[in-house]
PDB file of C-alpha atoms in Angstrom:
ATOM      1  CA  MET A 123       0.000   0.000   0.000  1.00  0.00           C
ATOM      2  CA  ASP A 124       1.225   3.494  -0.819  1.00  0.00           C
ATOM      3  CA  PHE A 125       1.517   6.010   1.981  1.00  0.00           C
ATOM      4  CA  THR A 126      -0.259   9.359   1.950  1.00  0.00           C
ATOM      5  CA  PHE A 127       1.441  12.551   3.074  1.00  0.00           C
ATOM      6  CA  VAL A 128      -1.358  15.124   3.212  1.00  0.00           C
ATOM      7  CA  SER A 129      -1.286  16.307   6.815  1.00  0.00           C
ATOM      8  CA  GLY A 130       1.101  19.206   6.278  1.00  0.00           C
ATOM      9  CA  ASN A 131       3.440  17.905   8.975  1.00  0.00           C
ATOM     10  CA  ALA A 132       5.496  14.706   9.039  1.00  0.00           C
ATOM     11  CA  ALA A 133       4.523  13.893  12.633  1.00  0.00           C
ATOM     12  CA  LEU A 134       0.827  14.188  11.778  1.00  0.00           C
ATOM     13  CA  ASP A 135       1.429  12.009   8.708  1.00  0.00           C
ATOM     14  CA  LEU A 136       2.960   9.387  11.005  1.00  0.00           C
ATOM     15  CA  ALA A 137      -0.148   9.561  13.208  1.00  0.00           C
ATOM     16  CA  GLY A 138      -2.200   9.106  10.034  1.00  0.00           C
ATOM     17  CA  THR A 139      -0.724   5.667   9.374  1.00  0.00           C
ATOM     18  CA  VAL A 140      -3.682   4.200  11.258  1.00  0.00           C
ATOM     19  CA  LEU A 141      -6.766   4.542   9.081  1.00  0.00           C
ATOM     20  CA  SER A 142     -10.325   4.716  10.419  1.00  0.00           C
ATOM     21  CA  ARG A 143      -9.381   4.683  14.097  1.00  0.00           C
ATOM     22  CA  ARG A 144     -13.029   4.820  15.228  1.00  0.00           C
ATOM     23  CA  ASP A 145     -14.588   1.838  13.505  1.00  0.00           C
ATOM     24  CA  ASP A 146     -12.299  -0.712  11.926  1.00  0.00           C
ATOM     25  CA  PRO A 147      -8.707   0.513  12.302  1.00  0.00           C
ATOM     26  CA  VAL A 148      -6.214  -0.387   9.592  1.00  0.00           C
ATOM     27  CA  ASP A 149      -2.572  -0.115  10.642  1.00  0.00           C
ATOM     28  CA  LEU A 150      -0.306   0.665   7.695  1.00  0.00           C
ATOM     29  CA  LEU A 151       2.745   0.000   9.875  1.00  0.00           C
ATOM     30  CA  ALA A 152       2.191  -3.662  10.660  1.00  0.00           C
ATOM     31  CA  ALA A 153       5.875  -4.659  10.591  1.00  0.00           C
ATOM     32  CA  PRO A 154       9.320  -3.008  10.782  1.00  0.00           C
ATOM     33  CA  VAL A 155       9.678  -3.189   6.991  1.00  0.00           C
ATOM     34  CA  ASP A 156       6.529  -1.036   6.646  1.00  0.00           C
ATOM     35  CA  LEU A 157       8.108   1.604   8.871  1.00  0.00           C
ATOM     36  CA  GLU A 158      11.284   1.506   6.783  1.00  0.00           C
ATOM     37  CA  ARG A 159       9.210   2.089   3.635  1.00  0.00           C
ATOM     38  CA  TRP A 160       7.249   4.916   5.277  1.00  0.00           C
ATOM     39  CA  VAL A 161      10.432   6.710   6.398  1.00  0.00           C
ATOM     40  CA  ALA A 162      11.923   6.325   2.902  1.00  0.00           C
ATOM     41  CA  ALA A 163       8.765   7.837   1.390  1.00  0.00           C
ATOM     42  CA  CYS A 164       8.739  10.810   3.777  1.00  0.00           C
ATOM     43  CA  GLU A 165      10.690  13.660   2.197  1.00  0.00           C
ATOM     44  CA  GLU A 166      11.667  15.147   5.572  1.00  0.00           C
ATOM     45  CA  LEU A 167      13.527  12.051   6.782  1.00  0.00           C
ATOM     46  CA  PRO A 168      16.620  10.050   5.785  1.00  0.00           C
ATOM     47  CA  ASP A 169      16.265   7.913   2.664  1.00  0.00           C
ATOM     48  CA  ARG A 170      17.233   4.624   4.232  1.00  0.00           C
ATOM     49  CA  VAL A 171      16.831   3.381   7.776  1.00  0.00           C
ATOM     50  CA  THR A 172      16.735  -0.058   9.315  1.00  0.00           C
ATOM     51  CA  ALA A 173      14.069  -0.866  11.882  1.00  0.00           C
ATOM     52  CA  ASP A 174      14.623  -3.530  14.509  1.00  0.00           C
ATOM     53  CA  GLU A 175      11.802  -4.612  16.785  1.00  0.00           C
ATOM     54  CA  ALA A 176      12.712  -2.169  19.583  1.00  0.00           C
ATOM     55  CA  THR A 177      12.861   0.921  17.365  1.00  0.00           C
ATOM     56  CA  PHE A 178       9.716  -0.221  15.577  1.00  0.00           C
ATOM     57  CA  GLU A 179       7.880  -0.331  18.911  1.00  0.00           C
ATOM     58  CA  SER A 180       9.310   3.104  19.763  1.00  0.00           C
ATOM     59  CA  ALA A 181       7.944   4.448  16.470  1.00  0.00           C
ATOM     60  CA  LEU A 182       4.491   3.047  17.212  1.00  0.00           C
ATOM     61  CA  SER A 183       4.570   4.582  20.712  1.00  0.00           C
ATOM     62  CA  LEU A 184       5.572   7.930  19.217  1.00  0.00           C
ATOM     63  CA  ARG A 185       2.811   7.684  16.620  1.00  0.00           C
ATOM     64  CA  GLU A 186       0.145   7.067  19.254  1.00  0.00           C
ATOM     65  CA  ALA A 187       1.511   9.804  21.523  1.00  0.00           C
ATOM     66  CA  ILE A 188       1.428  12.346  18.692  1.00  0.00           C
ATOM     67  CA  TYR A 189      -2.122  11.337  17.815  1.00  0.00           C
ATOM     68  CA  ARG A 190      -3.302  11.661  21.455  1.00  0.00           C
ATOM     69  CA  LEU A 191      -1.635  15.071  21.812  1.00  0.00           C
ATOM     70  CA  ALA A 192      -3.152  16.267  18.532  1.00  0.00           C
ATOM     71  CA  LEU A 193      -6.599  15.202  19.741  1.00  0.00           C
ATOM     72  CA  ASP A 194      -5.981  16.931  23.058  1.00  0.00           C
ATOM     73  CA  ARG A 195      -5.120  20.101  21.152  1.00  0.00           C
ATOM     74  CA  LEU A 196      -8.185  19.769  18.897  1.00  0.00           C
ATOM     75  CA  LEU A 197     -10.502  19.269  21.850  1.00  0.00           C
ATOM     76  CA  GLY A 198      -8.942  22.014  23.964  1.00  0.00           C
ATOM     77  CA  ARG A 199      -7.818  19.568  26.652  1.00  0.00           C
ATOM     78  CA  ARG A 200      -4.618  19.556  28.671  1.00  0.00           C
ATOM     79  CA  PHE A 201      -1.959  17.384  27.057  1.00  0.00           C
ATOM     80  CA  ASP A 202      -1.781  13.782  28.256  1.00  0.00           C
ATOM     81  CA  PRO A 203       1.324  13.587  30.513  1.00  0.00           C
ATOM     82  CA  GLY A 204       2.361  10.121  29.308  1.00  0.00           C
ATOM     83  CA  SER A 205       2.169  11.214  25.679  1.00  0.00           C
ATOM     84  CA  LEU A 206       4.165  14.338  26.486  1.00  0.00           C
ATOM     85  CA  ASP A 207       6.873  12.166  28.045  1.00  0.00           C
ATOM     86  CA  VAL A 208       7.074   9.934  24.952  1.00  0.00           C
ATOM     87  CA  VAL A 209       7.301  12.870  22.538  1.00  0.00           C
ATOM     88  CA  ASN A 210       9.743  14.889  24.643  1.00  0.00           C
ATOM     89  CA  ASP A 211      12.006  11.888  25.351  1.00  0.00           C
ATOM     90  CA  THR A 212      12.070  10.961  21.671  1.00  0.00           C
ATOM     91  CA  ALA A 213      12.817  14.563  20.631  1.00  0.00           C
ATOM     92  CA  ALA A 214      15.864  14.510  22.904  1.00  0.00           C
ATOM     93  CA  GLY A 215      17.396  11.726  20.799  1.00  0.00           C
ATOM     94  CA  PRO A 216      20.039  12.021  18.077  1.00  0.00           C
ATOM     95  CA  VAL A 217      19.463  14.400  15.184  1.00  0.00           C
ATOM     96  CA  CYS A 218      19.568  13.743  11.462  1.00  0.00           C
ATOM     97  CA  ALA A 219      22.587  15.087   9.623  1.00  0.00           C
ATOM     98  CA  ILE A 220      21.889  17.329   6.651  1.00  0.00           C
ATOM     99  CA  ARG A 221      24.069  18.092   3.679  1.00  0.00           C
ATOM    100  CA  LEU A 222      23.603  20.519   0.818  1.00  0.00           C
ATOM    101  CA  SER A 223      24.749  19.679  -2.689  1.00  0.00           C
ATOM    102  CA  ASP A 224      23.861  20.703  -6.223  1.00  0.00           C
ATOM    103  CA  ALA A 225      21.219  17.966  -6.089  1.00  0.00           C
ATOM    104  CA  GLY A 226      19.586  19.621  -3.082  1.00  0.00           C
ATOM    105  CA  LEU A 227      19.226  18.722   0.565  1.00  0.00           C
ATOM    106  CA  HIS A 228      20.267  15.254   1.721  1.00  0.00           C
ATOM    107  CA  ARG A 229      19.349  13.874   5.143  1.00  0.00           C
ATOM    108  CA  SER A 230      21.087  10.976   6.823  1.00  0.00           C
ATOM    109  CA  GLY A 231      20.808   9.190  10.124  1.00  0.00           C
ATOM    110  CA  ASP A 232      19.434   6.060  11.702  1.00  0.00           C
ATOM    111  CA  LEU A 233      15.843   5.362  12.692  1.00  0.00           C
ATOM    112  CA  ARG A 234      16.334   6.874  16.153  1.00  0.00           C
ATOM    113  CA  ALA A 235      17.394  10.148  14.501  1.00  0.00           C
ATOM    114  CA  ALA A 236      14.373   9.984  12.180  1.00  0.00           C
ATOM    115  CA  LEU A 237      12.056   9.458  15.168  1.00  0.00           C
ATOM    116  CA  SER A 238      13.703  12.366  16.961  1.00  0.00           C
ATOM    117  CA  GLN A 239      13.069  14.537  13.888  1.00  0.00           C
ATOM    118  CA  LEU A 240       9.415  13.445  13.837  1.00  0.00           C
ATOM    119  CA  ALA A 241       8.994  14.210  17.540  1.00  0.00           C
ATOM    120  CA  ARG A 242      10.514  17.666  17.052  1.00  0.00           C
ATOM    121  CA  SER A 243       8.210  18.285  14.108  1.00  0.00           C
ATOM    122  CA  GLY A 244       5.238  17.257  16.233  1.00  0.00           C
ATOM    123  CA  ILE A 245       6.320  19.530  19.075  1.00  0.00           C
ATOM    124  CA  ALA A 246       6.651  22.475  16.692  1.00  0.00           C
ATOM    125  CA  VAL A 247       3.128  22.130  15.326  1.00  0.00           C
ATOM    126  CA  LEU A 248       1.463  21.253  18.638  1.00  0.00           C
ATOM    127  CA  ALA A 249       3.140  24.164  20.449  1.00  0.00           C
ATOM    128  CA  ASP A 250       2.197  26.719  17.801  1.00  0.00           C
ATOM    129  CA  PRO A 251      -0.975  28.513  18.952  1.00  0.00           C
ATOM    130  CA  ARG A 252      -1.535  29.793  15.392  1.00  0.00           C
ATOM    131  CA  ALA A 253      -1.432  26.316  13.821  1.00  0.00           C
ATOM    132  CA  SER A 254      -4.881  25.366  12.586  1.00  0.00           C
ATOM    133  CA  LEU A 255      -5.200  21.664  13.379  1.00  0.00           C
ATOM    134  CA  LYS A 256      -8.293  19.849  12.177  1.00  0.00           C
ATOM    135  CA  GLU A 257      -9.629  16.341  11.903  1.00  0.00           C
ATOM    136  CA  CYS A 258     -10.794  15.197   8.486  1.00  0.00           C
ATOM    137  CA  GLY A 259     -14.469  15.873   7.792  1.00  0.00           C
ATOM    138  CA  ARG A 260     -15.060  12.505   6.146  1.00  0.00           C
ATOM    139  CA  PRO A 261     -16.924  10.454   8.780  1.00  0.00           C
ATOM    140  CA  ASP A 262     -14.694   7.374   8.698  1.00  0.00           C
ATOM    141  CA  CYS A 263     -11.360   9.227   8.387  1.00  0.00           C
ATOM    142  CA  THR A 264      -9.597  10.171  11.596  1.00  0.00           C
ATOM    143  CA  ARG A 265      -6.530  11.866  10.106  1.00  0.00           C
ATOM    144  CA  VAL A 266      -5.483  15.086  11.825  1.00  0.00           C
ATOM    145  CA  TYR A 267      -4.017  17.693   9.488  1.00  0.00           C
ATOM    146  CA  LEU A 268      -2.604  21.192   9.491  1.00  0.00           C
ATOM    147  CA  ASP A 269      -4.952  23.506   7.601  1.00  0.00           C
ATOM    148  CA  ARG A 270      -2.931  26.116   5.741  1.00  0.00           C
ATOM    149  CA  SER A 271      -5.692  26.962   3.280  1.00  0.00           C
ATOM    150  CA  ARG A 272      -6.830  30.523   2.784  1.00  0.00           C
ATOM    151  CA  GLY A 273      -9.208  31.323   5.617  1.00  0.00           C
ATOM    152  CA  ALA A 274      -8.523  27.862   7.131  1.00  0.00           C
ATOM    153  CA  ARG A 275     -11.587  26.490   5.321  1.00  0.00           C
ATOM    154  CA  ARG A 276     -10.226  23.086   4.333  1.00  0.00           C
ATOM    155  CA  THR A 277     -12.592  20.346   5.524  1.00  0.00           C
ATOM    156  CA  TRP A 278     -10.823  17.085   4.704  1.00  0.00           C
ATOM    157  CA  CYS A 279      -7.295  15.778   4.922  1.00  0.00           C
ATOM    158  CA  GLY A 280      -6.715  15.425   1.197  1.00  0.00           C
ATOM    159  CA  MET A 281      -8.630  15.903  -2.013  1.00  0.00           C
ATOM    160  CA  GLU A 282      -7.494  12.729  -3.766  1.00  0.00           C
ATOM    161  CA  GLU A 283      -8.889  10.334  -1.217  1.00  0.00           C
ATOM    162  CA  CYS A 284     -11.296  11.944   1.226  1.00  0.00           C
ATOM    163  CA  GLY A 285     -12.313  15.046  -0.707  1.00  0.00           C
ATOM    164  CA  ASN A 286     -13.300  13.045  -3.773  1.00  0.00           C
ATOM    165  CA  ARG A 287     -15.256  10.565  -1.658  1.00  0.00           C
ATOM    166  CA  VAL A 288     -17.156  13.326   0.155  1.00  0.00           C
ATOM    167  CA  LYS A 289     -17.968  15.149  -3.065  1.00  0.00           C
ATOM    168  CA  ALA A 290     -19.029  11.938  -4.852  1.00  0.00           C
ATOM    169  CA  ALA A 291     -21.288  10.963  -1.938  1.00  0.00           C
ATOM    170  CA  ALA A 292     -22.889  14.437  -1.930  1.00  0.00           C
ATOM    171  CA  TYR A 293     -23.449  14.225  -5.686  1.00  0.00           C
ATOM    172  CA  ARG A 294     -25.075  10.793  -5.377  1.00  0.00           C
ATOM    173  CA  ALA A 295     -27.318  12.081  -2.572  1.00  0.00           C
ATOM    174  CA  ARG A 296     -28.407  15.047  -4.685  1.00  0.00           C
ATOM    175  CA  ARG A 297     -29.139  12.746  -7.626  1.00  0.00           C
ATOM    176  CA  ARG A 298     -31.234  10.434  -5.406  1.00  0.00           C
ATOM    177  CA  GLY A 299     -33.098  13.442  -4.021  1.00  0.00           C
ATOM    178  CA  ALA A 300     -33.868  14.728  -7.501  1.00  0.00           C
ATOM    179  CA  ALA A 301     -35.179  11.362  -8.701  1.00  0.00           C
TER     180      ALA A 301
END
């Protein structure tokens, strides 16, 4: 399965690797190799990392902590202390190295450095009082995204998947109503 990066923040995209959290959750990171593929697909992280079982479990813990903190922010609640500990401890880890060349920016580091980068990215967006965080408006999508649209009027995480589904369902409902 291809990964979707529509949240506007890599940490929120990591949290979005569980689809339909309310009803029938689908975990896109079922094994360490899935995490390796996700990191390689994320433009903000090193191209190649290796995930052992321990770092894979750390990534899943970070993912869930970011999701809980994002929900806390959305609902105006105090941040969950356990989730704060996970994110802050992970952010204190090693950092990715960056290098500039004629080909552009190159990032390198191991999975722990990638997780640290994700935690820092999550902290930046969750600490920003001006960041417009939203949950997708499609009923069975639970992705949290950063709305940078003009007037912050975006209602779903991405047009290709959720936006098209919402619009198609509305069209079908109008057609049924007209018939």
